[in-house]
Amino acid sequence: MSQMLALAIVILILFIGDFVAVRTKAWVPSIFICAILFLLGYWTFFPKEIVAEAGIPSVVATALMYLLVVNMGTLLSLQELKRQWRTVLIALSGIVGAIILLLSIGTLLFGMKTVIVAIPPLVGGLVSALIMSEGATEAGLATLSVFAIVVYVMQGFVGYPLTSIMLKREGKRLLQLNRDGKLAVKEVAAATEVTEKPRPKLFNKIPEKYNTNYFKFFKVALVGYLAYLVSTMLDPVVSISPFVLCLLFGVIATNIGFLETRILEKANGFGFAMLGLMLYILDGLKNATPTMMMDILFVLIGSIALGVIGMYILSFIVGRFLKSSKEMSFAVSLTALYGFPADYIITNEVIESLTDDEQEKEVLTSHMLPPMLVGGFVTVTIVSVVLAGVLVGFL
């Protein structure tokens, strides 16, 4: 198969996934459609190395992951997270609950290594799934490498409907309070609304014409290299994933004025980086046989069920202590299963279904959307990457 034909086929699959997600209003995740099509391809006519043949070998994907995780760090606004500290605690409690149940009951049922591989992709996103998949491959655990990807692919099917049910209950409760005159619009900024600065302060004297896309890429790559360098230097003493340090260094570099917020988007590189990483994680399905998929089905269902139950129990306890309803607390913790933009889409869809009154929509949006965005940002962007970086060392 020629390189351009391979590239055209795999990109077409990504487009089909997006198309189905848009048509179903995100109820059918794009990653699920893509995974099904890749599996069918591998079981029929795809060459095993179709992604590498298309131009995304593992070395390219690794480089893209460094860039993307540094870019994640530029999104973190510490000031806004402080304002939403209750939401942050509830989101973290959901993850802790999932971890407790999986490490206790899950370990007894499925084994320690299976649980270790399952946790980061279950409570996180693409990067954490890829870290665990690669770690399992390096440890010679081919089945668990595929398992990490399948967990990431399937978690949304549990998260989306449960979140919708919880938000509808919460929305009806808030609507009744508003109609009784006990609730008004709440002015809260979301953590994802990062304050944009015209230029990083360390470079504000450099003419704009020199702030090219290549210069932005260079700065991101430099921060990624520093993270790798520090990880290598610390390795004899303590093993820290370079991707965890990429996230930390991205935050620091943004706050000292070295990096812009959302720098990869501004360098016109975010879309390609995500394309490359999506293809690489789907490439991990090339070793998945029909027999293997049947073998991991019970473990998959059990892991997701235990994780969700753990999220509910601890988020309910912490939410009650922080005077948050059990529905909102559970919905916030469930954002770990999908993150942004699904949290935004689901919340807006629920609000649209509950009322046609614009004033009521504004009230519901002000009370429901910020916590959902903060929850998804904390769990998927920050915690899951750190978790993956720590747990991969135990494989």
Short mmCIF file of C-alpha atoms in Angstrom, two decimals, residues 84 87 162-176 183-190 324-325 327-329 331-333 335 338 342-355 360-376:
data_model
loop_
_atom_site.label_atom_id
_atom_site.label_comp_id
_atom_site.label_asym_id
_atom_site.label_seq_id
_atom_site.Cartn_x
_atom_site.Cartn_y
_atom_site.Cartn_z
CA GLN A 84 -13.66 26.59 41.90
CA THR A 87 -15.53 21.51 42.22
CA LEU A 162 -25.20 8.69 33.20
CA THR A 163 -24.08 12.32 33.02
CA SER A 164 -27.16 13.28 31.03
CA ILE A 165 -29.46 11.63 33.61
CA MET A 166 -27.71 13.35 36.53
CA LEU A 167 -27.72 16.77 34.84
CA LYS A 168 -31.40 16.49 33.94
CA ARG A 169 -32.26 15.78 37.57
CA GLU A 170 -30.07 18.64 38.74
CA GLY A 171 -31.51 20.96 36.08
CA LYS A 172 -35.10 20.22 37.12
CA ARG A 173 -34.19 20.93 40.74
CA LEU A 174 -32.55 24.25 39.81
CA LEU A 175 -35.45 25.22 37.57
CA GLN A 176 -37.89 24.73 40.42
CA LEU A 183 -32.12 31.08 42.43
CA ALA A 184 -30.51 33.64 40.14
CA VAL A 185 -27.74 33.78 37.56
CA LYS A 186 -24.41 32.86 39.11
CA GLU A 187 -21.32 34.73 37.94
CA VAL A 188 -18.57 32.13 37.86
CA ALA A 189 -15.67 31.82 35.43
CA ALA A 190 -14.56 28.40 34.29
CA SER A 324 -23.30 20.12 46.55
CA SER A 325 -26.21 17.97 45.38
CA GLU A 327 -26.52 14.66 41.13
CA MET A 328 -24.13 17.53 40.43
CA SER A 329 -21.33 15.88 42.39
CA ALA A 331 -21.90 14.48 37.11
CA VAL A 332 -18.69 16.39 37.89
CA SER A 333 -16.85 13.19 38.79
CA THR A 335 -16.30 14.11 33.46
CA TYR A 338 -14.70 11.91 28.61
CA ALA A 342 -18.09 16.26 25.57
CA ASP A 343 -18.76 17.86 28.99
CA TYR A 344 -19.67 21.12 27.25
CA ILE A 345 -21.86 19.42 24.63
CA ILE A 346 -23.78 17.22 27.07
CA THR A 347 -24.45 20.09 29.50
CA ASN A 348 -25.76 22.36 26.75
CA GLU A 349 -27.91 19.59 25.28
CA VAL A 350 -29.49 18.95 28.68
CA ILE A 351 -30.16 22.66 29.26
CA GLU A 352 -31.77 22.98 25.81
CA SER A 353 -34.03 20.01 26.56
CA LEU A 354 -35.23 21.35 29.91
CA THR A 355 -36.57 24.78 28.99
CA GLU A 360 -33.98 30.05 32.63
CA LYS A 361 -31.33 28.74 30.24
CA GLU A 362 -28.98 31.45 31.43
CA VAL A 363 -29.56 30.50 35.06
CA LEU A 364 -29.00 26.80 34.38
CA THR A 365 -25.89 27.50 32.33
CA SER A 366 -24.35 29.67 35.03
CA HIS A 367 -24.87 26.98 37.69
CA MET A 368 -24.15 23.81 35.71
CA LEU A 369 -21.63 24.54 32.96
CA PRO A 370 -18.67 25.97 34.97
CA PRO A 371 -18.43 22.99 37.37
CA MET A 372 -18.65 20.55 34.44
CA LEU A 373 -15.87 22.32 32.53
CA VAL A 374 -13.65 22.55 35.61
CA GLY A 375 -14.26 18.88 36.44
CA GLY A 376 -13.27 17.72 32.96
#
